[in-house]
Coordinates of C-alpha atoms and ligand atoms in Angstrom, one line a residue:
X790 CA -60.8 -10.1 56.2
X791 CA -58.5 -13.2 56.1
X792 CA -59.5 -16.2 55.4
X793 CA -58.5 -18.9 58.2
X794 CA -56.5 -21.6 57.1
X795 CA -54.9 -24.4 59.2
X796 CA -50.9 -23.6 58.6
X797 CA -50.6 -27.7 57.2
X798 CA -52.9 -26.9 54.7
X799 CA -51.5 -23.8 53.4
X800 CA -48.5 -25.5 53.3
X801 CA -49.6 -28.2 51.2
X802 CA -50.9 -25.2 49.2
X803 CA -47.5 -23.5 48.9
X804 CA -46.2 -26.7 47.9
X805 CA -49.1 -27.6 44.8
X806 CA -48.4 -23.5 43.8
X807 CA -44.3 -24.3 43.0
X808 CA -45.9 -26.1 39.9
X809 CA -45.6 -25.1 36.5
X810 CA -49.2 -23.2 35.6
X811 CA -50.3 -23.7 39.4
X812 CA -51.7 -20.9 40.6
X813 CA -52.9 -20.0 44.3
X814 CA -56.0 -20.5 44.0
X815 CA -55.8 -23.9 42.0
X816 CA -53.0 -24.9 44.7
X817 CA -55.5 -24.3 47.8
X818 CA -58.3 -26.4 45.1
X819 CA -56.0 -28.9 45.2
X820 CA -54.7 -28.9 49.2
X821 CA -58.2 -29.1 50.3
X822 CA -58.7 -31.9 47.8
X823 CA -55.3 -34.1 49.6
X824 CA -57.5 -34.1 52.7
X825 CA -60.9 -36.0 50.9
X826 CA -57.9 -38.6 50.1
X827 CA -57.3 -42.0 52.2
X828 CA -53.7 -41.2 53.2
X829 CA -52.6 -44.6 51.3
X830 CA -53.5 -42.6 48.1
X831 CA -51.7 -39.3 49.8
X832 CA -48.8 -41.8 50.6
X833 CA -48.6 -43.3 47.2
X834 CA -48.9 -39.6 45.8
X835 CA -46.2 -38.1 47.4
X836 CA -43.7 -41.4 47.3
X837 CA -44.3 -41.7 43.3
X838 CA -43.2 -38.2 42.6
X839 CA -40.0 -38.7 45.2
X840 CA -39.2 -41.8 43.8
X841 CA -39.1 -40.4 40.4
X842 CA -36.9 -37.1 41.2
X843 CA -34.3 -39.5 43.4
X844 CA -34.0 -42.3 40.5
X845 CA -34.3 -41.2 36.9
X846 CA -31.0 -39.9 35.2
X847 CA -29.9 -39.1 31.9
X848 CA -28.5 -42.0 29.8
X849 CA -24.9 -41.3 29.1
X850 CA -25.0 -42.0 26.0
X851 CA -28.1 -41.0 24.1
X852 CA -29.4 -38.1 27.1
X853 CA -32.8 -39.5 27.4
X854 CA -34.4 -40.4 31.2
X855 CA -33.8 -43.1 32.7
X856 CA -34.0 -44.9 36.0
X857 CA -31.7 -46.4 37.8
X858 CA -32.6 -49.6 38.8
X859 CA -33.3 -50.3 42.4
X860 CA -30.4 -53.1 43.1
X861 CA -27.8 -50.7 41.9
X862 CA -25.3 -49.4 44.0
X863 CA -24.2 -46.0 44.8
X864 CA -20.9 -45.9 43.0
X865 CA -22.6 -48.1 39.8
X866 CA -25.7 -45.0 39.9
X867 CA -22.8 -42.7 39.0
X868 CA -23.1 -44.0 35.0
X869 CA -26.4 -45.2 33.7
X870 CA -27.2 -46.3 30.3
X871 CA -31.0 -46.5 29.3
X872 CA -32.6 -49.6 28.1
X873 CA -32.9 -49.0 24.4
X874 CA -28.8 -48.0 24.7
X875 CA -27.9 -51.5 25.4
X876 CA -30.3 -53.0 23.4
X877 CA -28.7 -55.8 21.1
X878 CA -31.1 -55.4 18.3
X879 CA -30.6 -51.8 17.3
X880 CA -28.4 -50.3 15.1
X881 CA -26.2 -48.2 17.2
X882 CA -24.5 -47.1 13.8
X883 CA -27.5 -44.5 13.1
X884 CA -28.2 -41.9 15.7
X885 CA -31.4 -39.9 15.6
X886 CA -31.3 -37.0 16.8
X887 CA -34.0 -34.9 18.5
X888 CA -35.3 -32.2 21.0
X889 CA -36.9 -33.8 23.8
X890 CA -37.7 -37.6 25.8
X891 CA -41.2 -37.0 24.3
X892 CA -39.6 -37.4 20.6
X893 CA -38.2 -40.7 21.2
X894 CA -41.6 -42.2 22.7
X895 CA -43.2 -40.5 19.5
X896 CA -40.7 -42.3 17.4
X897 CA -41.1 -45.8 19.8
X898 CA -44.5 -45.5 19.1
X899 CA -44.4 -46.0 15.4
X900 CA -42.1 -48.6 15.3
X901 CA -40.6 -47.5 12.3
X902 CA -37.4 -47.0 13.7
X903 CA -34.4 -49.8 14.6
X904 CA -31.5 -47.2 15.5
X905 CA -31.0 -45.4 18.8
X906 CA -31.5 -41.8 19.5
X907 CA -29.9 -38.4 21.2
X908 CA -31.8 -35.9 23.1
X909 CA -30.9 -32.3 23.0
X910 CA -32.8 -31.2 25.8
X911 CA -34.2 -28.0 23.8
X912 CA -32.8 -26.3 20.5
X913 CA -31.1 -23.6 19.7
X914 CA -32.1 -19.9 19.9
X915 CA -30.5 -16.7 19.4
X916 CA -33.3 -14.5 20.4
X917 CA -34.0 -16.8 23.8
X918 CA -30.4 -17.1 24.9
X919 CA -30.0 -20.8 24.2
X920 CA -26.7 -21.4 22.7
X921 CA -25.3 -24.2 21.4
X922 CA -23.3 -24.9 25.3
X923 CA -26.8 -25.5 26.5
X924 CA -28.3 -28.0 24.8
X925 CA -26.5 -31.4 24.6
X926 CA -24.9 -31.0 21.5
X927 CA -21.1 -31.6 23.0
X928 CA -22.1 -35.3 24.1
X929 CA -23.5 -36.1 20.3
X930 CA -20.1 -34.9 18.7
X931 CA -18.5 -37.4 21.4
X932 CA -20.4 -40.6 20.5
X933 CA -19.4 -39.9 16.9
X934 CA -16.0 -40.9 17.6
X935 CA -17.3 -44.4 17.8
X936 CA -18.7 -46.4 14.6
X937 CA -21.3 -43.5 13.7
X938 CA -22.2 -44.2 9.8
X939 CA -25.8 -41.4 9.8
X940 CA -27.4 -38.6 12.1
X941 CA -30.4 -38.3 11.5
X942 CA -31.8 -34.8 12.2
X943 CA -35.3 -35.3 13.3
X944 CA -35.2 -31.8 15.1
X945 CA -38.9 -30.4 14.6
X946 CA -39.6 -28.3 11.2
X947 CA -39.9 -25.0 13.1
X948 CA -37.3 -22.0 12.8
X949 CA -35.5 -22.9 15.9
X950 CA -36.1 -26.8 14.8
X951 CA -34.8 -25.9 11.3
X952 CA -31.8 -24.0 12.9
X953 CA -30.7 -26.6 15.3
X954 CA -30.8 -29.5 12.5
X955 CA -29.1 -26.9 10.0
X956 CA -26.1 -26.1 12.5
X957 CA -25.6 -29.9 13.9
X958 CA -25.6 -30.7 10.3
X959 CA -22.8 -28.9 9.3
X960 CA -20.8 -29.8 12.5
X961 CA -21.3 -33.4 12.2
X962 CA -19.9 -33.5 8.4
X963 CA -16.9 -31.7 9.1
X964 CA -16.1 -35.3 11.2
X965 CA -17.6 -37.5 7.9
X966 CA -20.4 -38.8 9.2
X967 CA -23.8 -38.8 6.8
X968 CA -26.5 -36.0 8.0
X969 CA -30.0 -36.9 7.0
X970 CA -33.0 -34.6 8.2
X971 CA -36.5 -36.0 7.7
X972 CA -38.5 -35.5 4.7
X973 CA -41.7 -33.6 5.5
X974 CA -44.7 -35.2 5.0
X975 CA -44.6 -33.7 8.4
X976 CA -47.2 -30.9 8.8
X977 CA -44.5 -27.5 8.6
X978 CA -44.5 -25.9 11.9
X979 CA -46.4 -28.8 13.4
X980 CA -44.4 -30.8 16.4
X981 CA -44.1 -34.6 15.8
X982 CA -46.3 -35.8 18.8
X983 CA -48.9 -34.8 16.4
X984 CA -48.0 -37.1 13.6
X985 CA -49.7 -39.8 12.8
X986 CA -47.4 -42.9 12.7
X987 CA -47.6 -43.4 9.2
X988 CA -46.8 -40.0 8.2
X989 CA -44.4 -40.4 10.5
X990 CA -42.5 -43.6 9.4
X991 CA -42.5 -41.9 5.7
X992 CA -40.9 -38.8 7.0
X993 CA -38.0 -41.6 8.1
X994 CA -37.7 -43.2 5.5
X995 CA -37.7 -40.3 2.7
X996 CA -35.2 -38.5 4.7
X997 CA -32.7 -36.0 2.9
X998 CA -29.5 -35.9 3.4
X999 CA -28.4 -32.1 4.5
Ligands
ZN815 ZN1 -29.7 -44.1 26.2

């Protein structure tokens, strides 16, 4: 027997279900839900999540999201440097390195930190198909042409964590430039978002170099 549905609402449906861990049944939860909304909320819903996909770009320099700001033009969108990039009162000579935007709020959180960071975007892994052209390895090895005196690996201490940190490593000393990775501390197998800031800060500050 089918079940009648007014075509908006399955649409709105269709829509939710495109999400990550969204199925059909949550997505119709959800559609039905939109219409107990005022449509100032609804409005305010759907403009946020536009507004984010149209404006936030990856920092040319250290890969992490950022937004463009709003009195930008067009042609000045093209090249976007994030705030902590341009930020005066880091050290821009030591780069941490790690796997995603979620690292570098872990590390912002702490406060332990006063250099900038690189995002890979993932890490390597043979058995997945993730090669070192797919994460943003090729855009670390350019920003060491500048005044680059440490990397710090801060990849986390899983295999593929482990891997990526090992290989980068070795890369980034054929160029001279210092490879640290951080001292664990750090739970093994654990991701950082889980350590506690002062674990954390240790882990920087007893960091090896590789
Ligand atoms: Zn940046």
């Amino acid at each position: 027997m089918a079940e009648y549905i007014p075509v908006p609402l399955f649409k709105a449906a269709e829509q939710f279900a495109k999400l990550p861990g969204i199925g059909m049944k949550t997505a119709h939860r959800l559609a039905y839900h939109v219409l107990s909304l005022p449509e100032e909320t609804v409005e305010e819903f759907t403009s946020a999540i536009f507004t984010a996909r149209k404006t936030v770009r990856f920092c040319e320099k250290c890969q992490n999201f950022t937004a463009l700001q709003e009195d930008e033009s067009p042609a000045e969108q093209e090249t976007v440097i994030c705030p902590l990039c341009i930020d005066e009162k880091r050290n821009f000579k030591i780069i941490c390195v790690v796997e995603s935007p979620r690292d570098v709020s872990v590390f912002e959180r702490g406060g332990g930190f006063n250099g900038v960071y690189h995002v890979l975007h993932g890490l390597l892994s043979p058995m997945n198909g993730i090669s070192p052209e797919d994460i943003r390895i090729r855009e670390l090895m350019e920003r060491l042409s500048g005044e680059v005196d440490e990397v710090i690996m801060a990849t986390n201490p899983t295999v593929e964590g482990e891997a990526t940190a090992t290989y980068i490593g070795r890369l980034v000393k054929t160029i001279g430039v210092k490879t640290t990775r951080l001292a664990y501390g750090l739970p093994v197998g654990a991701a950082l978002e889980f350590a506690d800031d002062v674990t954390l800060t240790r882990a920087l500050e007893n960091r090896n170099e590789i």
